Amino acid sequence: LHWFTEGVTDYYSFLTIVRAGIWSEEQFLKRLGENLTQVENDYAAWVRSAYKVSMDSWYDQSNYRPSEWNVSYYTLGMRLGLLIDMRLRQQSKGRIGMDDLMRYLYANYYEKNRGVPEDGIQEALEEISGENWTDFFQRYVNGVVPFNYSKLFKSFGIQPNMQANPVLGMREVGI
């Protein structure tokens, strides 16, 4: 669960910095855009799922791990944190979000002195949202299906600025 315990919590820490008034919303969106740009331009992110990268992190120093598979579960998880938060808000029309997920995990695992099982995040999301998250997890946590940022952000009134840089062979995501 490194994609969640490290990456999604990084996304959540960004939210905390904005809520504390240290960053403006513009700074928050700029940092998210930088993170998304990094992930979008990392070959390994197109072939290695967040789940697999999390599992493989235990073999980080292994000589058997090809360098083209090196992608950070931090950046993959941060992207998933954003997607999870936006989907929760979208499904509930703003009634629930990442805070509710964190409170659920705290009450049902930390306060009971239990670790979160492999399927615990999906179960928590299904419990708090009343929705099935199987497809989301198959596509984005366990899979490498590309994201449609325009569709994702549209309902929030945010238009991402996707740009290709043919000279560098990169895509840039600005929000």
PDB file of C-alpha atoms in Angstrom:
ATOM      1  CA  LEU A   1       0.000   0.000   0.000  1.00  0.00           C
ATOM      2  CA  HIS A   2       2.942   2.379  -0.484  1.00  0.00           C
ATOM      3  CA  TRP A   3       0.978   4.096  -3.247  1.00  0.00           C
ATOM      4  CA  PHE A   4      -1.524   5.076  -0.521  1.00  0.00           C
ATOM      5  CA  THR A   5       0.573   5.383   2.637  1.00  0.00           C
ATOM      6  CA  GLU A   6       3.195   7.526   0.912  1.00  0.00           C
ATOM      7  CA  GLY A   7       1.698   8.947  -2.286  1.00  0.00           C
ATOM      8  CA  VAL A   8      -1.927   9.616  -1.357  1.00  0.00           C
ATOM      9  CA  THR A   9      -0.793  11.049   1.957  1.00  0.00           C
ATOM     10  CA  ASP A  10       1.510  13.421   0.022  1.00  0.00           C
ATOM     11  CA  TYR A  11      -1.569  14.649  -1.843  1.00  0.00           C
ATOM     12  CA  TYR A  12      -3.328  15.038   1.501  1.00  0.00           C
ATOM     13  CA  SER A  13      -0.359  16.980   2.888  1.00  0.00           C
ATOM     14  CA  PHE A  14      -0.710  19.400  -0.059  1.00  0.00           C
ATOM     15  CA  LEU A  15      -4.361  19.926   0.946  1.00  0.00           C
ATOM     16  CA  THR A  16      -3.246  20.588   4.515  1.00  0.00           C
ATOM     17  CA  ILE A  17      -0.711  23.204   3.390  1.00  0.00           C
ATOM     18  CA  VAL A  18      -3.433  25.048   1.454  1.00  0.00           C
ATOM     19  CA  ARG A  19      -5.895  24.809   4.343  1.00  0.00           C
ATOM     20  CA  ALA A  20      -3.248  26.201   6.694  1.00  0.00           C
ATOM     21  CA  GLY A  21      -2.903  29.230   4.412  1.00  0.00           C
ATOM     22  CA  ILE A  22       0.734  28.514   3.545  1.00  0.00           C
ATOM     23  CA  TRP A  23      -0.034  27.910  -0.121  1.00  0.00           C
ATOM     24  CA  SER A  24      -2.627  29.592  -2.267  1.00  0.00           C
ATOM     25  CA  GLU A  25      -4.970  27.521  -4.419  1.00  0.00           C
ATOM     26  CA  GLU A  26      -2.884  28.591  -7.404  1.00  0.00           C
ATOM     27  CA  GLN A  27       0.278  27.218  -5.782  1.00  0.00           C
ATOM     28  CA  PHE A  28      -1.573  23.987  -4.969  1.00  0.00           C
ATOM     29  CA  LEU A  29      -2.752  23.567  -8.563  1.00  0.00           C
ATOM     30  CA  LYS A  30       0.714  24.425  -9.898  1.00  0.00           C
ATOM     31  CA  ARG A  31       2.321  21.721  -7.724  1.00  0.00           C
ATOM     32  CA  LEU A  32      -0.325  19.184  -8.759  1.00  0.00           C
ATOM     33  CA  GLY A  33       0.309  20.089 -12.392  1.00  0.00           C
ATOM     34  CA  GLU A  34       4.039  19.548 -11.892  1.00  0.00           C
ATOM     35  CA  ASN A  35       3.360  16.154 -10.323  1.00  0.00           C
ATOM     36  CA  LEU A  36       1.016  15.113 -13.124  1.00  0.00           C
ATOM     37  CA  THR A  37       3.556  16.292 -15.708  1.00  0.00           C
ATOM     38  CA  GLN A  38       6.243  14.158 -14.042  1.00  0.00           C
ATOM     39  CA  VAL A  39       4.015  11.069 -14.054  1.00  0.00           C
ATOM     40  CA  GLU A  40       2.779  11.606 -17.604  1.00  0.00           C
ATOM     41  CA  ASN A  41       6.349  11.793 -18.892  1.00  0.00           C
ATOM     42  CA  ASP A  42       7.672   8.775 -17.069  1.00  0.00           C
ATOM     43  CA  TYR A  43       7.690   5.718 -19.312  1.00  0.00           C
ATOM     44  CA  ALA A  44       7.487   3.431 -16.304  1.00  0.00           C
ATOM     45  CA  ALA A  45       4.182   5.041 -15.236  1.00  0.00           C
ATOM     46  CA  TRP A  46       2.681   3.834 -18.508  1.00  0.00           C
ATOM     47  CA  VAL A  47       3.734   0.216 -17.955  1.00  0.00           C
ATOM     48  CA  ARG A  48       3.888  -0.217 -14.151  1.00  0.00           C
ATOM     49  CA  SER A  49       0.798   0.096 -11.963  1.00  0.00           C
ATOM     50  CA  ALA A  50       0.814   1.879  -8.607  1.00  0.00           C
ATOM     51  CA  TYR A  51       0.095  -1.460  -6.955  1.00  0.00           C
ATOM     52  CA  LYS A  52       2.999  -3.196  -8.685  1.00  0.00           C
ATOM     53  CA  VAL A  53       5.400  -0.335  -7.996  1.00  0.00           C
ATOM     54  CA  SER A  54       4.399  -0.459  -4.318  1.00  0.00           C
ATOM     55  CA  MET A  55       5.046  -4.190  -4.156  1.00  0.00           C
ATOM     56  CA  ASP A  56       8.331  -3.875  -6.037  1.00  0.00           C
ATOM     57  CA  SER A  57       9.551  -1.172  -3.662  1.00  0.00           C
ATOM     58  CA  TRP A  58      10.579  -3.948  -1.310  1.00  0.00           C
ATOM     59  CA  TYR A  59      13.087  -5.027  -3.966  1.00  0.00           C
ATOM     60  CA  ASP A  60      14.326  -1.516  -4.648  1.00  0.00           C
ATOM     61  CA  GLN A  61      18.015  -2.377  -4.567  1.00  0.00           C
ATOM     62  CA  SER A  62      17.633  -5.545  -6.612  1.00  0.00           C
ATOM     63  CA  ASN A  63      19.756  -6.006  -9.702  1.00  0.00           C
ATOM     64  CA  TYR A  64      16.792  -7.802 -11.247  1.00  0.00           C
ATOM     65  CA  ARG A  65      14.683  -4.676 -11.483  1.00  0.00           C
ATOM     66  CA  PRO A  66      15.122  -2.985 -14.878  1.00  0.00           C
ATOM     67  CA  SER A  67      15.777   0.766 -14.674  1.00  0.00           C
ATOM     68  CA  GLU A  68      12.907   1.540 -17.063  1.00  0.00           C
ATOM     69  CA  TRP A  69      10.558   0.242 -14.361  1.00  0.00           C
ATOM     70  CA  ASN A  70      11.681   2.842 -11.841  1.00  0.00           C
ATOM     71  CA  VAL A  71       8.742   5.088 -11.127  1.00  0.00           C
ATOM     72  CA  SER A  72       7.862   6.557  -7.790  1.00  0.00           C
ATOM     73  CA  TYR A  73       4.919   5.293  -5.787  1.00  0.00           C
ATOM     74  CA  TYR A  74       4.885   8.817  -4.353  1.00  0.00           C
ATOM     75  CA  THR A  75       3.983  10.437  -7.676  1.00  0.00           C
ATOM     76  CA  LEU A  76       1.668   7.627  -8.731  1.00  0.00           C
ATOM     77  CA  GLY A  77      -0.039   7.761  -5.354  1.00  0.00           C
ATOM     78  CA  MET A  78      -0.349  11.525  -5.389  1.00  0.00           C
ATOM     79  CA  ARG A  79      -2.144  11.299  -8.721  1.00  0.00           C
ATOM     80  CA  LEU A  80      -4.412   8.604  -7.282  1.00  0.00           C
ATOM     81  CA  GLY A  81      -5.100  10.770  -4.234  1.00  0.00           C
ATOM     82  CA  LEU A  82      -6.291  13.553  -6.503  1.00  0.00           C
ATOM     83  CA  LEU A  83      -8.436  11.155  -8.533  1.00  0.00           C
ATOM     84  CA  ILE A  84      -9.943   9.520  -5.454  1.00  0.00           C
ATOM     85  CA  ASP A  85     -10.728  12.877  -3.847  1.00  0.00           C
ATOM     86  CA  MET A  86     -12.308  14.243  -7.017  1.00  0.00           C
ATOM     87  CA  ARG A  87     -14.337  11.096  -7.600  1.00  0.00           C
ATOM     88  CA  LEU A  88     -15.630  11.118  -4.015  1.00  0.00           C
ATOM     89  CA  ARG A  89     -16.617  14.775  -4.343  1.00  0.00           C
ATOM     90  CA  GLN A  90     -18.165  14.196  -7.751  1.00  0.00           C
ATOM     91  CA  GLN A  91     -20.204  11.154  -6.679  1.00  0.00           C
ATOM     92  CA  SER A  92     -21.476  12.833  -3.521  1.00  0.00           C
ATOM     93  CA  LYS A  93     -21.985  16.294  -4.995  1.00  0.00           C
ATOM     94  CA  GLY A  94     -19.414  17.612  -2.534  1.00  0.00           C
ATOM     95  CA  ARG A  95     -20.747  15.949   0.612  1.00  0.00           C
ATOM     96  CA  ILE A  96     -17.746  13.633   1.066  1.00  0.00           C
ATOM     97  CA  GLY A  97     -14.093  13.750   0.131  1.00  0.00           C
ATOM     98  CA  MET A  98     -10.631  12.718   1.217  1.00  0.00           C
ATOM     99  CA  ASP A  99     -11.242  13.900   4.803  1.00  0.00           C
ATOM    100  CA  ASP A 100     -14.003  11.321   5.158  1.00  0.00           C
ATOM    101  CA  LEU A 101     -11.742   8.551   3.876  1.00  0.00           C
ATOM    102  CA  MET A 102      -9.001   9.511   6.330  1.00  0.00           C
ATOM    103  CA  ARG A 103     -11.465   9.662   9.240  1.00  0.00           C
ATOM    104  CA  TYR A 104     -12.833   6.232   8.301  1.00  0.00           C
ATOM    105  CA  LEU A 105      -9.345   4.699   8.147  1.00  0.00           C
ATOM    106  CA  TYR A 106      -8.393   6.323  11.441  1.00  0.00           C
ATOM    107  CA  ALA A 107     -11.514   5.064  13.250  1.00  0.00           C
ATOM    108  CA  ASN A 108     -11.552   1.580  11.744  1.00  0.00           C
ATOM    109  CA  TYR A 109      -7.858   0.772  11.726  1.00  0.00           C
ATOM    110  CA  TYR A 110      -5.660   3.068  13.792  1.00  0.00           C
ATOM    111  CA  GLU A 111      -7.999   3.381  16.769  1.00  0.00           C
ATOM    112  CA  LYS A 112      -8.484  -0.396  16.763  1.00  0.00           C
ATOM    113  CA  ASN A 113      -4.732  -0.985  16.560  1.00  0.00           C
ATOM    114  CA  ARG A 114      -5.091  -2.801  13.233  1.00  0.00           C
ATOM    115  CA  GLY A 115      -3.194  -2.469   9.995  1.00  0.00           C
ATOM    116  CA  VAL A 116      -5.001  -1.705   6.761  1.00  0.00           C
ATOM    117  CA  PRO A 117      -5.299  -4.880   4.638  1.00  0.00           C
ATOM    118  CA  GLU A 118      -4.500  -4.870   0.917  1.00  0.00           C
ATOM    119  CA  ASP A 119      -8.168  -4.386   0.020  1.00  0.00           C
ATOM    120  CA  GLY A 120      -8.827  -2.014   2.931  1.00  0.00           C
ATOM    121  CA  ILE A 121      -8.660   1.206   0.936  1.00  0.00           C
ATOM    122  CA  GLN A 122     -11.167  -0.021  -1.641  1.00  0.00           C
ATOM    123  CA  GLU A 123     -13.469  -1.319   1.094  1.00  0.00           C
ATOM    124  CA  ALA A 124     -13.235   2.011   2.933  1.00  0.00           C
ATOM    125  CA  LEU A 125     -14.076   3.940  -0.233  1.00  0.00           C
ATOM    126  CA  GLU A 126     -17.056   1.696  -0.931  1.00  0.00           C
ATOM    127  CA  GLU A 127     -18.267   2.059   2.643  1.00  0.00           C
ATOM    128  CA  ILE A 128     -18.108   5.845   2.783  1.00  0.00           C
ATOM    129  CA  SER A 129     -19.375   6.450  -0.760  1.00  0.00           C
ATOM    130  CA  GLY A 130     -21.909   3.648  -1.154  1.00  0.00           C
ATOM    131  CA  GLU A 131     -20.418   3.096  -4.623  1.00  0.00           C
ATOM    132  CA  ASN A 132     -18.500   0.225  -6.199  1.00  0.00           C
ATOM    133  CA  TRP A 133     -14.821   1.058  -6.721  1.00  0.00           C
ATOM    134  CA  THR A 134     -13.766  -2.215  -8.394  1.00  0.00           C
ATOM    135  CA  ASP A 135     -13.423  -0.702 -11.869  1.00  0.00           C
ATOM    136  CA  PHE A 136     -11.429   2.253 -10.539  1.00  0.00           C
ATOM    137  CA  PHE A 137      -8.988  -0.042  -8.741  1.00  0.00           C
ATOM    138  CA  GLN A 138      -8.655  -2.389 -11.719  1.00  0.00           C
ATOM    139  CA  ARG A 139      -8.003   0.482 -14.110  1.00  0.00           C
ATOM    140  CA  TYR A 140      -5.926   2.928 -12.085  1.00  0.00           C
ATOM    141  CA  VAL A 141      -4.443   1.227  -8.995  1.00  0.00           C
ATOM    142  CA  ASN A 142      -3.770  -2.247 -10.394  1.00  0.00           C
ATOM    143  CA  GLY A 143      -3.698  -1.154 -14.031  1.00  0.00           C
ATOM    144  CA  VAL A 144      -2.159   1.557 -16.185  1.00  0.00           C
ATOM    145  CA  VAL A 145      -5.174   2.943 -18.026  1.00  0.00           C
ATOM    146  CA  PRO A 146      -4.469   6.550 -19.158  1.00  0.00           C
ATOM    147  CA  PHE A 147      -6.341   9.336 -17.403  1.00  0.00           C
ATOM    148  CA  ASN A 148      -8.627  11.784 -19.145  1.00  0.00           C
ATOM    149  CA  TYR A 149      -7.781  14.917 -17.183  1.00  0.00           C
ATOM    150  CA  SER A 150     -10.166  17.129 -19.155  1.00  0.00           C
ATOM    151  CA  LYS A 151     -13.120  14.892 -18.319  1.00  0.00           C
ATOM    152  CA  LEU A 152     -12.011  14.552 -14.703  1.00  0.00           C
ATOM    153  CA  PHE A 153     -11.630  18.278 -14.060  1.00  0.00           C
ATOM    154  CA  LYS A 154     -14.564  19.488 -16.143  1.00  0.00           C
ATOM    155  CA  SER A 155     -17.203  19.109 -13.425  1.00  0.00           C
ATOM    156  CA  PHE A 156     -15.002  21.181 -11.087  1.00  0.00           C
ATOM    157  CA  GLY A 157     -14.703  24.064 -13.523  1.00  0.00           C
ATOM    158  CA  ILE A 158     -11.010  23.400 -14.089  1.00  0.00           C
ATOM    159  CA  GLN A 159      -9.633  23.207 -17.607  1.00  0.00           C
ATOM    160  CA  PRO A 160      -6.266  21.447 -17.680  1.00  0.00           C
ATOM    161  CA  ASN A 161      -3.754  22.750 -20.150  1.00  0.00           C
ATOM    162  CA  MET A 162      -2.289  19.679 -21.845  1.00  0.00           C
ATOM    163  CA  GLN A 163       0.648  20.572 -24.036  1.00  0.00           C
ATOM    164  CA  ALA A 164       2.978  18.432 -26.064  1.00  0.00           C
ATOM    165  CA  ASN A 165       6.594  19.469 -26.416  1.00  0.00           C
ATOM    166  CA  PRO A 166       7.816  17.603 -29.499  1.00  0.00           C
ATOM    167  CA  VAL A 167      11.383  18.828 -28.996  1.00  0.00           C
ATOM    168  CA  LEU A 168      11.601  17.215 -25.577  1.00  0.00           C
ATOM    169  CA  GLY A 169       9.105  14.456 -26.358  1.00  0.00           C
ATOM    170  CA  MET A 170       7.123  15.433 -23.273  1.00  0.00           C
ATOM    171  CA  ARG A 171       3.565  16.246 -22.283  1.00  0.00           C
ATOM    172  CA  GLU A 172       2.893  19.011 -19.793  1.00  0.00           C
ATOM    173  CA  VAL A 173      -0.152  19.108 -17.557  1.00  0.00           C
ATOM    174  CA  GLY A 174      -1.050  22.545 -16.262  1.00  0.00           C
ATOM    175  CA  ILE A 175      -4.054  23.151 -14.029  1.00  0.00           C
TER     176      ILE A 175
END
